[in-house]
C-alpha cells in the first residue's frame, strides 16, 4: 500500500465499496424483477456478489488492500498495519462509496434515488448470524494472507457466496454495506433502526476472529 498515495488508496476504497454495494443492490433488484421465487432471487443476488468480490479485490487490492469493509479496517488497525487517521479515512471512504453504490443502482433501474428500507432484519438469530458471518470472513482473510495471499480474492468471494446461504442474515458481514443497504427499499434492504444490532455483531465477529487467529496462526519452532 505504501507505493500509492493516501488519496489514491481512499479512491480505491470508495470505488470498490461503491461497486460492491451497487452489485448487491442492483442484482437484488434484477433478481426480484425476474422471479417471484425468493430462493431464485437470493441465488441471483448471491452469485454476482461473490463474483464481483473476486474482481474488486484482485484489481484494487494492490492499491489500498481492498478492505471495502470497516470491520476489516478495524482488524488491520488493531494489528497496527494502519494508523488511526488512515483507518478512519478508510472507513469514511467505504461508507460514502457504499451509499453512492445504492443510489447509482436506483438510477440504473429507474427507481426513486433516495429511499429508506422497510425490510425488518433484527433479533438474536440475525445478530448471531452476523457474528458468524464476519468471523468467517476475517478468518478467510487472515489465514489466506498467512498461507496463500494470492488466493485471497477467491477465498473471500467463495466464502461470501457460501455465507449468503448458511447464515440467517444472508451474510452482510460489513458495516459499510449494512449502512448502504439501509438506503434502499429493495430486495437487499435493511431498516435503519436495525443497523446498530448488525454493526455491533459485525465488529464483535471481527474482533473474535482476530483474537482466535492471532493464536491459531502463531507457529512455534521445535526446541533443540
PDB file of C-alpha atoms in Angstrom:
ATOM      1  CA  UNK A   1       0.000   0.000   0.000  1.00  0.00           C
ATOM      2  CA  UNK A   2       2.923   2.342   0.615  1.00  0.00           C
ATOM      3  CA  UNK A   3       3.513   2.574  -3.152  1.00  0.00           C
ATOM      4  CA  UNK A   4       0.279   4.567  -3.536  1.00  0.00           C
ATOM      5  CA  UNK A   5      -0.658   7.920  -2.058  1.00  0.00           C
ATOM      6  CA  UNK A   6      -3.421   8.137   0.535  1.00  0.00           C
ATOM      7  CA  UNK A   7      -5.849   9.904  -1.853  1.00  0.00           C
ATOM      8  CA  UNK A   8      -5.426   7.062  -4.352  1.00  0.00           C
ATOM      9  CA  UNK A   9      -5.945   4.466  -1.639  1.00  0.00           C
ATOM     10  CA  UNK A  10      -9.100   6.234  -0.428  1.00  0.00           C
ATOM     11  CA  UNK A  11     -10.380   6.482  -4.004  1.00  0.00           C
ATOM     12  CA  UNK A  12      -9.839   2.728  -4.400  1.00  0.00           C
ATOM     13  CA  UNK A  13     -11.716   2.029  -1.159  1.00  0.00           C
ATOM     14  CA  UNK A  14     -14.621   4.281  -2.163  1.00  0.00           C
ATOM     15  CA  UNK A  15     -14.802   2.877  -5.692  1.00  0.00           C
ATOM     16  CA  UNK A  16     -14.539  -0.722  -4.548  1.00  0.00           C
ATOM     17  CA  UNK A  17     -17.241  -0.347  -1.906  1.00  0.00           C
ATOM     18  CA  UNK A  18     -19.489   1.516  -4.357  1.00  0.00           C
ATOM     19  CA  UNK A  19     -19.141  -1.259  -6.933  1.00  0.00           C
ATOM     20  CA  UNK A  20     -19.697  -3.928  -4.285  1.00  0.00           C
ATOM     21  CA  UNK A  21     -22.870  -2.297  -2.948  1.00  0.00           C
ATOM     22  CA  UNK A  22     -24.038  -1.452  -6.457  1.00  0.00           C
ATOM     23  CA  UNK A  23     -23.722  -5.137  -7.302  1.00  0.00           C
ATOM     24  CA  UNK A  24     -25.535  -6.270  -4.154  1.00  0.00           C
ATOM     25  CA  UNK A  25     -28.422  -3.822  -4.615  1.00  0.00           C
ATOM     26  CA  UNK A  26     -28.570  -3.961  -8.420  1.00  0.00           C
ATOM     27  CA  UNK A  27     -28.506  -7.750  -8.644  1.00  0.00           C
ATOM     28  CA  UNK A  28     -31.153  -7.894  -5.913  1.00  0.00           C
ATOM     29  CA  UNK A  29     -33.428  -5.603  -7.906  1.00  0.00           C
ATOM     30  CA  UNK A  30     -32.859  -7.563 -11.122  1.00  0.00           C
ATOM     31  CA  UNK A  31     -33.368 -10.924  -9.421  1.00  0.00           C
ATOM     32  CA  UNK A  32     -36.549  -9.744  -7.728  1.00  0.00           C
ATOM     33  CA  UNK A  33     -37.932  -8.481 -11.037  1.00  0.00           C
ATOM     34  CA  UNK A  34     -37.156 -11.681 -12.909  1.00  0.00           C
ATOM     35  CA  UNK A  35     -38.533 -14.186 -10.402  1.00  0.00           C
ATOM     36  CA  UNK A  36     -41.340 -14.488  -7.875  1.00  0.00           C
ATOM     37  CA  UNK A  37     -39.395 -17.305  -6.171  1.00  0.00           C
ATOM     38  CA  UNK A  38     -37.436 -15.874  -3.216  1.00  0.00           C
ATOM     39  CA  UNK A  39     -34.897 -18.705  -3.357  1.00  0.00           C
ATOM     40  CA  UNK A  40     -34.179 -17.994  -7.027  1.00  0.00           C
ATOM     41  CA  UNK A  41     -33.930 -14.269  -6.279  1.00  0.00           C
ATOM     42  CA  UNK A  42     -31.469 -14.939  -3.476  1.00  0.00           C
ATOM     43  CA  UNK A  43     -29.364 -17.087  -5.797  1.00  0.00           C
ATOM     44  CA  UNK A  44     -29.442 -14.287  -8.360  1.00  0.00           C
ATOM     45  CA  UNK A  45     -28.198 -11.929  -5.658  1.00  0.00           C
ATOM     46  CA  UNK A  46     -25.550 -14.318  -4.349  1.00  0.00           C
ATOM     47  CA  UNK A  47     -23.583 -15.219  -7.460  1.00  0.00           C
ATOM     48  CA  UNK A  48     -22.889 -11.649  -8.666  1.00  0.00           C
ATOM     49  CA  UNK A  49     -21.815 -10.600  -5.157  1.00  0.00           C
ATOM     50  CA  UNK A  50     -19.260 -13.390  -4.848  1.00  0.00           C
ATOM     51  CA  UNK A  51     -18.034 -12.797  -8.381  1.00  0.00           C
ATOM     52  CA  UNK A  52     -17.553  -9.042  -8.007  1.00  0.00           C
ATOM     53  CA  UNK A  53     -15.576  -9.536  -4.807  1.00  0.00           C
ATOM     54  CA  UNK A  54     -13.025 -11.646  -6.685  1.00  0.00           C
ATOM     55  CA  UNK A  55     -12.692  -8.953  -9.344  1.00  0.00           C
ATOM     56  CA  UNK A  56     -12.529  -5.969  -6.975  1.00  0.00           C
ATOM     57  CA  UNK A  57     -10.009  -7.498  -4.569  1.00  0.00           C
ATOM     58  CA  UNK A  58      -7.798  -8.562  -7.478  1.00  0.00           C
ATOM     59  CA  UNK A  59      -7.706  -5.185  -9.222  1.00  0.00           C
ATOM     60  CA  UNK A  60      -7.822  -2.825  -6.228  1.00  0.00           C
ATOM     61  CA  UNK A  61      -6.037  -4.881  -3.588  1.00  0.00           C
ATOM     62  CA  UNK A  62      -2.577  -3.780  -4.751  1.00  0.00           C
ATOM     63  CA  UNK A  63      -3.632  -0.136  -4.306  1.00  0.00           C
ATOM     64  CA  UNK A  64      -5.451   0.005  -0.968  1.00  0.00           C
ATOM     65  CA  UNK A  65      -5.507  -3.528   0.380  1.00  0.00           C
ATOM     66  CA  UNK A  66      -9.122  -3.847  -0.812  1.00  0.00           C
ATOM     67  CA  UNK A  67     -10.771  -3.663   2.602  1.00  0.00           C
ATOM     68  CA  UNK A  68     -14.144  -2.280   1.421  1.00  0.00           C
ATOM     69  CA  UNK A  69     -15.286  -3.011   4.965  1.00  0.00           C
ATOM     70  CA  UNK A  70     -14.881  -1.122   8.272  1.00  0.00           C
ATOM     71  CA  UNK A  71     -14.652  -4.432  10.146  1.00  0.00           C
ATOM     72  CA  UNK A  72     -11.613  -5.394   8.060  1.00  0.00           C
ATOM     73  CA  UNK A  73     -10.081  -1.945   8.521  1.00  0.00           C
ATOM     74  CA  UNK A  74     -10.722  -2.216  12.275  1.00  0.00           C
ATOM     75  CA  UNK A  75      -8.830  -5.504  12.447  1.00  0.00           C
ATOM     76  CA  UNK A  76      -5.864  -4.165  10.492  1.00  0.00           C
ATOM     77  CA  UNK A  77      -5.812  -1.107  12.739  1.00  0.00           C
ATOM     78  CA  UNK A  78      -5.680  -3.406  15.764  1.00  0.00           C
ATOM     79  CA  UNK A  79      -2.819  -5.263  14.053  1.00  0.00           C
ATOM     80  CA  UNK A  80      -1.099  -1.868  13.647  1.00  0.00           C
ATOM     81  CA  UNK A  81      -0.999  -2.084   9.879  1.00  0.00           C
ATOM     82  CA  UNK A  82      -2.868   1.231   9.720  1.00  0.00           C
ATOM     83  CA  UNK A  83      -2.738   4.383  11.816  1.00  0.00           C
ATOM     84  CA  UNK A  84      -5.886   5.764  13.401  1.00  0.00           C
ATOM     85  CA  UNK A  85      -6.267   8.680  10.978  1.00  0.00           C
ATOM     86  CA  UNK A  86      -5.758   6.470   7.936  1.00  0.00           C
ATOM     87  CA  UNK A  87      -8.134   3.865   9.360  1.00  0.00           C
ATOM     88  CA  UNK A  88     -10.872   6.423   9.959  1.00  0.00           C
ATOM     89  CA  UNK A  89     -10.282   7.825   6.474  1.00  0.00           C
ATOM     90  CA  UNK A  90     -10.696   4.339   5.002  1.00  0.00           C
ATOM     91  CA  UNK A  91     -13.960   3.827   6.896  1.00  0.00           C
ATOM     92  CA  UNK A  92     -15.315   7.197   5.770  1.00  0.00           C
ATOM     93  CA  UNK A  93     -14.452   6.407   2.142  1.00  0.00           C
ATOM     94  CA  UNK A  94     -16.098   2.999   2.413  1.00  0.00           C
ATOM     95  CA  UNK A  95     -19.354   4.385   3.831  1.00  0.00           C
ATOM     96  CA  UNK A  96     -19.556   7.231   1.311  1.00  0.00           C
ATOM     97  CA  UNK A  97     -18.741   4.897  -1.572  1.00  0.00           C
ATOM     98  CA  UNK A  98     -21.258   2.315  -0.413  1.00  0.00           C
ATOM     99  CA  UNK A  99     -24.103   4.807  -0.168  1.00  0.00           C
ATOM    100  CA  UNK A 100     -23.256   6.059  -3.652  1.00  0.00           C
ATOM    101  CA  UNK A 101     -23.437   2.458  -4.857  1.00  0.00           C
ATOM    102  CA  UNK A 102     -27.005   2.128  -3.599  1.00  0.00           C
ATOM    103  CA  UNK A 103     -28.062   5.402  -5.191  1.00  0.00           C
ATOM    104  CA  UNK A 104     -26.458   4.537  -8.544  1.00  0.00           C
ATOM    105  CA  UNK A 105     -28.270   1.189  -8.553  1.00  0.00           C
ATOM    106  CA  UNK A 106     -31.555   3.074  -8.154  1.00  0.00           C
ATOM    107  CA  UNK A 107     -30.689   5.309 -11.092  1.00  0.00           C
ATOM    108  CA  UNK A 108     -29.841   2.316 -13.297  1.00  0.00           C
ATOM    109  CA  UNK A 109     -33.188   0.672 -12.566  1.00  0.00           C
ATOM    110  CA  UNK A 110     -35.152   3.937 -12.784  1.00  0.00           C
ATOM    111  CA  UNK A 111     -36.251   3.887  -9.158  1.00  0.00           C
ATOM    112  CA  UNK A 112     -36.525   6.834  -6.761  1.00  0.00           C
ATOM    113  CA  UNK A 113     -32.937   7.739  -5.924  1.00  0.00           C
ATOM    114  CA  UNK A 114     -33.454   8.488  -2.235  1.00  0.00           C
ATOM    115  CA  UNK A 115     -35.033   5.657  -0.283  1.00  0.00           C
ATOM    116  CA  UNK A 116     -35.113   4.227   3.240  1.00  0.00           C
ATOM    117  CA  UNK A 117     -35.517   0.498   3.684  1.00  0.00           C
ATOM    118  CA  UNK A 118     -38.541  -1.030   5.395  1.00  0.00           C
ATOM    119  CA  UNK A 119     -37.137  -4.592   5.451  1.00  0.00           C
ATOM    120  CA  UNK A 120     -37.065  -5.954   9.015  1.00  0.00           C
ATOM    121  CA  UNK A 121     -33.773  -7.647   9.956  1.00  0.00           C
ATOM    122  CA  UNK A 122     -33.492  -7.962  13.714  1.00  0.00           C
ATOM    123  CA  UNK A 123     -33.398 -10.498  16.524  1.00  0.00           C
ATOM    124  CA  UNK A 124     -30.887 -12.769  18.236  1.00  0.00           C
ATOM    125  CA  UNK A 125     -30.670 -15.168  15.304  1.00  0.00           C
ATOM    126  CA  UNK A 126     -29.772 -12.353  12.901  1.00  0.00           C
ATOM    127  CA  UNK A 127     -27.157 -10.944  15.262  1.00  0.00           C
ATOM    128  CA  UNK A 128     -25.529 -14.326  15.881  1.00  0.00           C
ATOM    129  CA  UNK A 129     -25.538 -14.881  12.120  1.00  0.00           C
ATOM    130  CA  UNK A 130     -23.655 -11.605  11.605  1.00  0.00           C
ATOM    131  CA  UNK A 131     -21.090 -12.563  14.248  1.00  0.00           C
ATOM    132  CA  UNK A 132     -20.568 -15.894  12.473  1.00  0.00           C
ATOM    133  CA  UNK A 133     -20.514 -14.295   9.005  1.00  0.00           C
ATOM    134  CA  UNK A 134     -17.938 -11.668   9.944  1.00  0.00           C
ATOM    135  CA  UNK A 135     -15.821 -14.131  11.929  1.00  0.00           C
ATOM    136  CA  UNK A 136     -15.640 -16.381   8.873  1.00  0.00           C
ATOM    137  CA  UNK A 137     -14.849 -13.513   6.531  1.00  0.00           C
ATOM    138  CA  UNK A 138     -11.928 -12.365   8.675  1.00  0.00           C
ATOM    139  CA  UNK A 139     -10.807 -15.965   9.082  1.00  0.00           C
ATOM    140  CA  UNK A 140     -10.649 -16.266   5.288  1.00  0.00           C
ATOM    141  CA  UNK A 141      -8.618 -13.072   5.021  1.00  0.00           C
ATOM    142  CA  UNK A 142      -6.207 -13.640   7.913  1.00  0.00           C
ATOM    143  CA  UNK A 143      -5.485 -17.286   7.160  1.00  0.00           C
ATOM    144  CA  UNK A 144      -5.417 -16.589   3.435  1.00  0.00           C
ATOM    145  CA  UNK A 145      -2.767 -13.894   3.883  1.00  0.00           C
ATOM    146  CA  UNK A 146      -0.781 -16.248   6.120  1.00  0.00           C
ATOM    147  CA  UNK A 147      -0.784 -19.262   3.800  1.00  0.00           C
ATOM    148  CA  UNK A 148      -1.712 -18.211   0.249  1.00  0.00           C
ATOM    149  CA  UNK A 149      -2.055 -14.477  -0.240  1.00  0.00           C
ATOM    150  CA  UNK A 150      -2.703 -14.695  -3.983  1.00  0.00           C
ATOM    151  CA  UNK A 151      -5.820 -16.771  -3.269  1.00  0.00           C
ATOM    152  CA  UNK A 152      -7.462 -14.165  -1.006  1.00  0.00           C
ATOM    153  CA  UNK A 153      -9.765 -12.736  -3.721  1.00  0.00           C
ATOM    154  CA  UNK A 154     -11.156 -16.204  -4.398  1.00  0.00           C
ATOM    155  CA  UNK A 155     -11.325 -17.132  -0.726  1.00  0.00           C
ATOM    156  CA  UNK A 156     -13.364 -14.030   0.092  1.00  0.00           C
ATOM    157  CA  UNK A 157     -15.628 -14.346  -2.938  1.00  0.00           C
ATOM    158  CA  UNK A 158     -16.314 -18.019  -2.305  1.00  0.00           C
ATOM    159  CA  UNK A 159     -16.808 -17.523   1.418  1.00  0.00           C
ATOM    160  CA  UNK A 160     -19.403 -14.773   0.939  1.00  0.00           C
ATOM    161  CA  UNK A 161     -21.149 -16.874  -1.726  1.00  0.00           C
ATOM    162  CA  UNK A 162     -21.474 -19.703   0.794  1.00  0.00           C
ATOM    163  CA  UNK A 163     -22.335 -17.463   3.745  1.00  0.00           C
ATOM    164  CA  UNK A 164     -25.272 -15.921   1.855  1.00  0.00           C
ATOM    165  CA  UNK A 165     -26.906 -19.325   2.246  1.00  0.00           C
ATOM    166  CA  UNK A 166     -25.732 -20.746   5.564  1.00  0.00           C
ATOM    167  CA  UNK A 167     -26.318 -17.633   7.696  1.00  0.00           C
ATOM    168  CA  UNK A 168     -29.781 -16.438   8.732  1.00  0.00           C
ATOM    169  CA  UNK A 169     -28.846 -12.840   7.898  1.00  0.00           C
ATOM    170  CA  UNK A 170     -27.593 -13.617   4.367  1.00  0.00           C
ATOM    171  CA  UNK A 171     -24.142 -12.512   5.488  1.00  0.00           C
ATOM    172  CA  UNK A 172     -23.819  -8.731   5.411  1.00  0.00           C
ATOM    173  CA  UNK A 173     -20.516  -9.071   7.359  1.00  0.00           C
ATOM    174  CA  UNK A 174     -19.721  -5.419   6.622  1.00  0.00           C
ATOM    175  CA  UNK A 175     -20.868  -2.250   8.467  1.00  0.00           C
ATOM    176  CA  UNK A 176     -20.438  -0.051   5.373  1.00  0.00           C
ATOM    177  CA  UNK A 177     -22.565  -2.406   3.292  1.00  0.00           C
ATOM    178  CA  UNK A 178     -25.175  -2.569   6.069  1.00  0.00           C
ATOM    179  CA  UNK A 179     -25.386   1.226   6.241  1.00  0.00           C
ATOM    180  CA  UNK A 180     -25.609   1.480   2.463  1.00  0.00           C
ATOM    181  CA  UNK A 181     -28.364  -1.127   2.285  1.00  0.00           C
ATOM    182  CA  UNK A 182     -30.459   0.982   4.669  1.00  0.00           C
ATOM    183  CA  UNK A 183     -30.679   3.486   1.795  1.00  0.00           C
ATOM    184  CA  UNK A 184     -32.557   1.095  -0.499  1.00  0.00           C
ATOM    185  CA  UNK A 185     -36.111  -0.202  -0.075  1.00  0.00           C
ATOM    186  CA  UNK A 186     -35.462  -3.119  -2.400  1.00  0.00           C
ATOM    187  CA  UNK A 187     -34.596  -6.820  -2.090  1.00  0.00           C
ATOM    188  CA  UNK A 188     -31.268  -6.112  -0.333  1.00  0.00           C
ATOM    189  CA  UNK A 189     -32.519  -3.513   2.160  1.00  0.00           C
ATOM    190  CA  UNK A 190     -32.364  -3.316   5.948  1.00  0.00           C
ATOM    191  CA  UNK A 191     -34.340  -0.918   8.138  1.00  0.00           C
ATOM    192  CA  UNK A 192     -32.171   1.905   9.516  1.00  0.00           C
ATOM    193  CA  UNK A 193     -33.412   1.063  13.025  1.00  0.00           C
ATOM    194  CA  UNK A 194     -31.919  -2.432  12.667  1.00  0.00           C
ATOM    195  CA  UNK A 195     -28.426  -1.174  11.801  1.00  0.00           C
ATOM    196  CA  UNK A 196     -26.959  -0.877  15.339  1.00  0.00           C
ATOM    197  CA  UNK A 197     -27.509  -4.567  16.101  1.00  0.00           C
ATOM    198  CA  UNK A 198     -25.882  -5.611  12.842  1.00  0.00           C
ATOM    199  CA  UNK A 199     -22.902  -3.279  13.217  1.00  0.00           C
ATOM    200  CA  UNK A 200     -22.189  -4.330  16.805  1.00  0.00           C
ATOM    201  CA  UNK A 201     -22.410  -8.004  15.799  1.00  0.00           C
ATOM    202  CA  UNK A 202     -20.079  -7.479  12.837  1.00  0.00           C
ATOM    203  CA  UNK A 203     -17.437  -5.705  14.914  1.00  0.00           C
ATOM    204  CA  UNK A 204     -17.708  -8.423  17.569  1.00  0.00           C
ATOM    205  CA  UNK A 205     -17.246 -11.141  14.947  1.00  0.00           C
ATOM    206  CA  UNK A 206     -14.188  -9.372  13.554  1.00  0.00           C
ATOM    207  CA  UNK A 207     -12.625  -8.943  16.996  1.00  0.00           C
ATOM    208  CA  UNK A 208     -13.238 -12.606  17.835  1.00  0.00           C
ATOM    209  CA  UNK A 209     -11.625 -13.686  14.581  1.00  0.00           C
ATOM    210  CA  UNK A 210      -8.563 -11.551  15.260  1.00  0.00           C
ATOM    211  CA  UNK A 211      -8.180 -12.928  18.772  1.00  0.00           C
ATOM    212  CA  UNK A 212      -8.580 -16.556  17.727  1.00  0.00           C
ATOM    213  CA  UNK A 213      -6.470 -16.457  14.591  1.00  0.00           C
ATOM    214  CA  UNK A 214      -3.707 -14.467  16.256  1.00  0.00           C
ATOM    215  CA  UNK A 215      -3.323 -17.556  18.445  1.00  0.00           C
ATOM    216  CA  UNK A 216      -4.058 -20.213  15.807  1.00  0.00           C
ATOM    217  CA  UNK A 217      -1.643 -18.861  13.196  1.00  0.00           C
ATOM    218  CA  UNK A 218       1.280 -18.416  15.581  1.00  0.00           C
ATOM    219  CA  UNK A 219       3.782 -21.104  14.599  1.00  0.00           C
ATOM    220  CA  UNK A 220       6.290 -22.453  17.085  1.00  0.00           C
ATOM    221  CA  UNK A 221       9.697 -23.763  16.134  1.00  0.00           C
ATOM    222  CA  UNK A 222      10.584 -27.032  17.874  1.00  0.00           C
ATOM    223  CA  UNK A 223      13.150 -26.611  20.628  1.00  0.00           C
ATOM    224  CA  UNK A 224      16.621 -28.016  20.032  1.00  0.00           C
TER     225      UNK A 224
END
